[in-house]
Amino acid sequence: MATNHEGKAMPNRRQFLKTAPAAVGAAMVGGALPEAPAEDLFALPKDSEGNYTLPPLPYPYDALEPHIDAETMRLHHDLHHAGYVKGFNEALAALKRCLETGDQAGAAYAAQKAAFHGSGHVLHSIFWTNMSPRGGGEPRGSLAKRIAAEFNSFEAFKSQFLSVANAVEGSGWGVLAYHPALKRILILQAEKHQNLTVWGVVPLLVVDVWEHAYYLRYQNRRGDYLKAFFNVINWENVAARLEAAEKA
Ligand code: MN3
């Protein structure tokens, strides 16, 4: 498990030093949460040259079977997500070059690419940690209270989240996010990776509804995939993200 701490720091970084994915992984096998170095939930790993790198999956490819198949996980993580990391690094490098050469048209193009690939990188990085072979069930604690306050009940939340994610036009994401200024949780869609949002939200729970996320096992049955996704949601991770975002 990479524990790179050089990712983009959020305000009040110390507050974010919460549950480490490594600790969560160990807890899944061992029970109690061990004392392990905390990892910034929002950090994205970088190499020594400052380029973003693909974060490792926090479990084996086949860990989410039968809900999400191993081949989908392998292709999705190793090829699709890796492509967004590469695209993001290239877009950032292009922006830098354009700054040096004064290429304004090139900068506008690179900025669009940075939004697409950067959002893809961020959302996939969250998505892997939002799932666990020991996931499913319902959230507890303050996350459960927030969901009840905003959506009346967990079942009502689930129903609306499924509908919203299922209705994404084309490729995109279903998103549950917390807005630190509004101080409330919101269900949102993302089209592609970067379109449709309320600026300033912190994504807590994201589900990829691009066809590459489910087509091998579910073909065109996005709704079946989304229902299966609820069997692997790592509510501990979602709750830790909410707790960190509330303290921002
Ligand atoms: Mn994807």
mmCIF file with all atom_site columns, N, CA and C in Angstrom, residues 100-136:
data_model
loop_
_atom_site.group_PDB
_atom_site.id
_atom_site.type_symbol
_atom_site.label_atom_id
_atom_site.label_alt_id
_atom_site.label_comp_id
_atom_site.label_asym_id
_atom_site.label_entity_id
_atom_site.label_seq_id
_atom_site.pdbx_PDB_ins_code
_atom_site.Cartn_x
_atom_site.Cartn_y
_atom_site.Cartn_z
_atom_site.occupancy
_atom_site.B_iso_or_equiv
_atom_site.pdbx_formal_charge
_atom_site.auth_seq_id
_atom_site.auth_comp_id
_atom_site.auth_asym_id
_atom_site.auth_atom_id
_atom_site.pdbx_PDB_model_num
ATOM 1   N N  . GLU A 1 100 ? 5.225   28.542 -20.797 1.00 0.00 ? 100 GLU A N  1
ATOM 2   C CA . GLU A 1 100 ? 6.565   28.971 -21.225 1.00 0.00 ? 100 GLU A CA 1
ATOM 3   C C  . GLU A 1 100 ? 6.561   29.552 -22.634 1.00 0.00 ? 100 GLU A C  1
ATOM 4   N N  . THR A 1 101 ? 5.721   28.992 -23.500 1.00 0.00 ? 101 THR A N  1
ATOM 5   C CA . THR A 1 101 ? 5.741   29.424 -24.908 1.00 0.00 ? 101 THR A CA 1
ATOM 6   C C  . THR A 1 101 ? 4.686   30.487 -25.212 1.00 0.00 ? 101 THR A C  1
ATOM 7   N N  . GLY A 1 102 ? 3.804   30.750 -24.254 1.00 0.00 ? 102 GLY A N  1
ATOM 8   C CA . GLY A 1 102 ? 2.744   31.724 -24.495 1.00 0.00 ? 102 GLY A CA 1
ATOM 9   C C  . GLY A 1 102 ? 1.665   31.217 -25.434 1.00 0.00 ? 102 GLY A C  1
ATOM 10  N N  . ASP A 1 103 ? 1.513   29.900 -25.532 1.00 0.00 ? 103 ASP A N  1
ATOM 11  C CA . ASP A 1 103 ? 0.519   29.288 -26.418 1.00 0.00 ? 103 ASP A CA 1
ATOM 12  C C  . ASP A 1 103 ? -0.857  29.282 -25.729 1.00 0.00 ? 103 ASP A C  1
ATOM 13  N N  . GLN A 1 104 ? -1.657  30.307 -26.007 1.00 0.00 ? 104 GLN A N  1
ATOM 14  C CA . GLN A 1 104 ? -2.937  30.447 -25.296 1.00 0.00 ? 104 GLN A CA 1
ATOM 15  C C  . GLN A 1 104 ? -3.965  29.410 -25.742 1.00 0.00 ? 104 GLN A C  1
ATOM 16  N N  . ALA A 1 105 ? -4.004  29.138 -27.042 1.00 0.00 ? 105 ALA A N  1
ATOM 17  C CA . ALA A 1 105 ? -4.967  28.146 -27.543 1.00 0.00 ? 105 ALA A CA 1
ATOM 18  C C  . ALA A 1 105 ? -4.618  26.764 -26.999 1.00 0.00 ? 105 ALA A C  1
ATOM 19  N N  . GLY A 1 106 ? -3.338  26.486 -26.960 1.00 0.00 ? 106 GLY A N  1
ATOM 20  C CA . GLY A 1 106 ? -2.885  25.198 -26.404 1.00 0.00 ? 106 GLY A CA 1
ATOM 21  C C  . GLY A 1 106 ? -3.240  25.094 -24.935 1.00 0.00 ? 106 GLY A C  1
ATOM 22  N N  . ALA A 1 107 ? -3.149  26.201 -24.219 1.00 0.00 ? 107 ALA A N  1
ATOM 23  C CA . ALA A 1 107 ? -3.464  26.188 -22.785 1.00 0.00 ? 107 ALA A CA 1
ATOM 24  C C  . ALA A 1 107 ? -4.939  25.898 -22.558 1.00 0.00 ? 107 ALA A C  1
ATOM 25  N N  . ALA A 1 108 ? -5.799  26.486 -23.397 1.00 0.00 ? 108 ALA A N  1
ATOM 26  C CA . ALA A 1 108 ? -7.238  26.253 -23.247 1.00 0.00 ? 108 ALA A CA 1
ATOM 27  C C  . ALA A 1 108 ? -7.559  24.775 -23.469 1.00 0.00 ? 108 ALA A C  1
ATOM 28  N N  . TYR A 1 109 ? -6.931  24.180 -24.465 1.00 0.00 ? 109 TYR A N  1
ATOM 29  C CA . TYR A 1 109 ? -7.146  22.761 -24.755 1.00 0.00 ? 109 TYR A CA 1
ATOM 30  C C  . TYR A 1 109 ? -6.633  21.900 -23.594 1.00 0.00 ? 109 TYR A C  1
ATOM 31  N N  . ALA A 1 110 ? -5.446  22.232 -23.112 1.00 0.00 ? 110 ALA A N  1
ATOM 32  C CA . ALA A 1 110 ? -4.846  21.449 -22.025 1.00 0.00 ? 110 ALA A CA 1
ATOM 33  C C  . ALA A 1 110 ? -5.667  21.581 -20.739 1.00 0.00 ? 110 ALA A C  1
ATOM 34  N N  . ALA A 1 111 ? -6.266  22.756 -20.518 1.00 0.00 ? 111 ALA A N  1
ATOM 35  C CA . ALA A 1 111 ? -7.089  22.944 -19.314 1.00 0.00 ? 111 ALA A CA 1
ATOM 36  C C  . ALA A 1 111 ? -8.311  22.036 -19.353 1.00 0.00 ? 111 ALA A C  1
ATOM 37  N N  . GLN A 1 112 ? -8.898  21.884 -20.540 1.00 0.00 ? 112 GLN A N  1
ATOM 38  C CA . GLN A 1 112 ? -10.033 20.956 -20.682 1.00 0.00 ? 112 GLN A CA 1
ATOM 39  C C  . GLN A 1 112 ? -9.603  19.526 -20.400 1.00 0.00 ? 112 GLN A C  1
ATOM 40  N N  . LYS A 1 113 ? -8.441  19.171 -20.932 1.00 0.00 ? 113 LYS A N  1
ATOM 41  C CA . LYS A 1 113 ? -7.923  17.811 -20.725 1.00 0.00 ? 113 LYS A CA 1
ATOM 42  C C  . LYS A 1 113 ? -7.623  17.580 -19.242 1.00 0.00 ? 113 LYS A C  1
ATOM 43  N N  . ALA A 1 114 ? -7.099  18.596 -18.575 1.00 0.00 ? 114 ALA A N  1
ATOM 44  C CA . ALA A 1 114 ? -6.785  18.470 -17.145 1.00 0.00 ? 114 ALA A CA 1
ATOM 45  C C  . ALA A 1 114 ? -8.064  18.246 -16.343 1.00 0.00 ? 114 ALA A C  1
ATOM 46  N N  . ALA A 1 115 ? -9.142  18.946 -16.709 1.00 0.00 ? 115 ALA A N  1
ATOM 47  C CA . ALA A 1 115 ? -10.415 18.772 -16.003 1.00 0.00 ? 115 ALA A CA 1
ATOM 48  C C  . ALA A 1 115 ? -10.943 17.353 -16.184 1.00 0.00 ? 115 ALA A C  1
ATOM 49  N N  . PHE A 1 116 ? -10.897 16.853 -17.410 1.00 0.00 ? 116 PHE A N  1
ATOM 50  C CA . PHE A 1 116 ? -11.413 15.510 -17.697 1.00 0.00 ? 116 PHE A CA 1
ATOM 51  C C  . PHE A 1 116 ? -10.569 14.435 -17.008 1.00 0.00 ? 116 PHE A C  1
ATOM 52  N N  . HIS A 1 117 ? -9.279  14.431 -17.273 1.00 0.00 ? 117 HIS A N  1
ATOM 53  C CA . HIS A 1 117 ? -8.422  13.367 -16.738 1.00 0.00 ? 117 HIS A CA 1
ATOM 54  C C  . HIS A 1 117 ? -8.203  13.518 -15.235 1.00 0.00 ? 117 HIS A C  1
ATOM 55  N N  . GLY A 1 118 ? -8.089  14.761 -14.767 1.00 0.00 ? 118 GLY A N  1
ATOM 56  C CA . GLY A 1 118 ? -7.907  14.978 -13.333 1.00 0.00 ? 118 GLY A CA 1
ATOM 57  C C  . GLY A 1 118 ? -9.133  14.523 -12.555 1.00 0.00 ? 118 GLY A C  1
ATOM 58  N N  . SER A 1 119 ? -10.324 14.851 -13.067 1.00 0.00 ? 119 SER A N  1
ATOM 59  C CA . SER A 1 119 ? -11.550 14.400 -12.399 1.00 0.00 ? 119 SER A CA 1
ATOM 60  C C  . SER A 1 119 ? -11.666 12.886 -12.466 1.00 0.00 ? 119 SER A C  1
ATOM 61  N N  . GLY A 1 120 ? -11.280 12.305 -13.601 1.00 0.00 ? 120 GLY A N  1
ATOM 62  C CA . GLY A 1 120 ? -11.296 10.841 -13.715 1.00 0.00 ? 120 GLY A CA 1
ATOM 63  C C  . GLY A 1 120 ? -10.368 10.203 -12.695 1.00 0.00 ? 120 GLY A C  1
ATOM 64  N N  . HIS A 1 121 ? -9.193  10.772 -12.535 1.00 0.00 ? 121 HIS A N  1
ATOM 65  C CA . HIS A 1 121 ? -8.226  10.236 -11.564 1.00 0.00 ? 121 HIS A CA 1
ATOM 66  C C  . HIS A 1 121 ? -8.776  10.341 -10.137 1.00 0.00 ? 121 HIS A C  1
ATOM 67  N N  . VAL A 1 122 ? -9.297  11.502 -9.796  1.00 0.00 ? 122 VAL A N  1
ATOM 68  C CA . VAL A 1 122 ? -9.811  11.717 -8.438  1.00 0.00 ? 122 VAL A CA 1
ATOM 69  C C  . VAL A 1 122 ? -10.980 10.763 -8.148  1.00 0.00 ? 122 VAL A C  1
ATOM 70  N N  . LEU A 1 123 ? -11.928 10.679 -9.059  1.00 0.00 ? 123 LEU A N  1
ATOM 71  C CA . LEU A 1 123 ? -13.123 9.866  -8.800  1.00 0.00 ? 123 LEU A CA 1
ATOM 72  C C  . LEU A 1 123 ? -12.783 8.376  -8.720  1.00 0.00 ? 123 LEU A C  1
ATOM 73  N N  . HIS A 1 124 ? -11.926 7.887  -9.625  1.00 0.00 ? 124 HIS A N  1
ATOM 74  C CA . HIS A 1 124 ? -11.559 6.462  -9.542  1.00 0.00 ? 124 HIS A CA 1
ATOM 75  C C  . HIS A 1 124 ? -10.816 6.167  -8.241  1.00 0.00 ? 124 HIS A C  1
ATOM 76  N N  . SER A 1 125 ? -9.959  7.091  -7.822  1.00 0.00 ? 125 SER A N  1
ATOM 77  C CA . SER A 1 125 ? -9.204  6.870  -6.575  1.00 0.00 ? 125 SER A CA 1
ATOM 78  C C  . SER A 1 125 ? -10.150 6.729  -5.386  1.00 0.00 ? 125 SER A C  1
ATOM 79  N N  . ILE A 1 126 ? -11.221 7.508  -5.383  1.00 0.00 ? 126 ILE A N  1
ATOM 80  C CA . ILE A 1 126 ? -12.226 7.407  -4.314  1.00 0.00 ? 126 ILE A CA 1
ATOM 81  C C  . ILE A 1 126 ? -13.038 6.119  -4.471  1.00 0.00 ? 126 ILE A C  1
ATOM 82  N N  . PHE A 1 127 ? -13.422 5.833  -5.704  1.00 0.00 ? 127 PHE A N  1
ATOM 83  C CA . PHE A 1 127 ? -14.285 4.679  -6.014  1.00 0.00 ? 127 PHE A CA 1
ATOM 84  C C  . PHE A 1 127 ? -13.706 3.377  -5.455  1.00 0.00 ? 127 PHE A C  1
ATOM 85  N N  . TRP A 1 128 ? -12.407 3.114  -5.666  1.00 0.00 ? 128 TRP A N  1
ATOM 86  C CA . TRP A 1 128 ? -11.822 1.845  -5.183  1.00 0.00 ? 128 TRP A CA 1
ATOM 87  C C  . TRP A 1 128 ? -11.954 1.740  -3.673  1.00 0.00 ? 128 TRP A C  1
ATOM 88  N N  . THR A 1 129 ? -11.738 2.852  -2.983  1.00 0.00 ? 129 THR A N  1
ATOM 89  C CA . THR A 1 129 ? -11.779 2.790  -1.511  1.00 0.00 ? 129 THR A CA 1
ATOM 90  C C  . THR A 1 129 ? -13.212 2.778  -0.981  1.00 0.00 ? 129 THR A C  1
ATOM 91  N N  . ASN A 1 130 ? -14.161 3.168  -1.816  1.00 0.00 ? 130 ASN A N  1
ATOM 92  C CA . ASN A 1 130 ? -15.577 3.127  -1.424  1.00 0.00 ? 130 ASN A CA 1
ATOM 93  C C  . ASN A 1 130 ? -16.115 1.703  -1.418  1.00 0.00 ? 130 ASN A C  1
ATOM 94  N N  . MET A 1 131 ? -15.321 0.753  -1.913  1.00 0.00 ? 131 MET A N  1
ATOM 95  C CA . MET A 1 131 ? -15.785 -0.641 -1.980  1.00 0.00 ? 131 MET A CA 1
ATOM 96  C C  . MET A 1 131 ? -14.892 -1.531 -1.129  1.00 0.00 ? 131 MET A C  1
ATOM 97  N N  . SER A 1 132 ? -15.479 -2.630 -0.678  1.00 0.00 ? 132 SER A N  1
ATOM 98  C CA . SER A 1 132 ? -14.736 -3.584 0.142   1.00 0.00 ? 132 SER A CA 1
ATOM 99  C C  . SER A 1 132 ? -15.404 -4.947 0.022   1.00 0.00 ? 132 SER A C  1
ATOM 100 N N  . PRO A 1 133 ? -14.585 -6.025 0.063   1.00 0.00 ? 133 PRO A N  1
ATOM 101 C CA . PRO A 1 133 ? -15.185 -7.365 0.057   1.00 0.00 ? 133 PRO A CA 1
ATOM 102 C C  . PRO A 1 133 ? -16.069 -7.602 1.279   1.00 0.00 ? 133 PRO A C  1
ATOM 103 N N  . ARG A 1 134 ? -15.877 -6.798 2.318   1.00 0.00 ? 134 ARG A N  1
ATOM 104 C CA . ARG A 1 134 ? -16.738 -6.926 3.506   1.00 0.00 ? 134 ARG A CA 1
ATOM 105 C C  . ARG A 1 134 ? -17.695 -5.750 3.608   1.00 0.00 ? 134 ARG A C  1
ATOM 106 N N  . GLY A 1 135 ? -18.041 -5.199 2.456   1.00 0.00 ? 135 GLY A N  1
ATOM 107 C CA . GLY A 1 135 ? -18.932 -4.048 2.439   1.00 0.00 ? 135 GLY A CA 1
ATOM 108 C C  . GLY A 1 135 ? -20.395 -4.457 2.446   1.00 0.00 ? 135 GLY A C  1
ATOM 109 N N  . GLY A 1 136 ? -21.219 -3.482 2.135   1.00 0.00 ? 136 GLY A N  1
ATOM 110 C CA . GLY A 1 136 ? -22.660 -3.727 2.123   1.00 0.00 ? 136 GLY A CA 1
ATOM 111 C C  . GLY A 1 136 ? -23.306 -3.293 3.424   1.00 0.00 ? 136 GLY A C  1
#
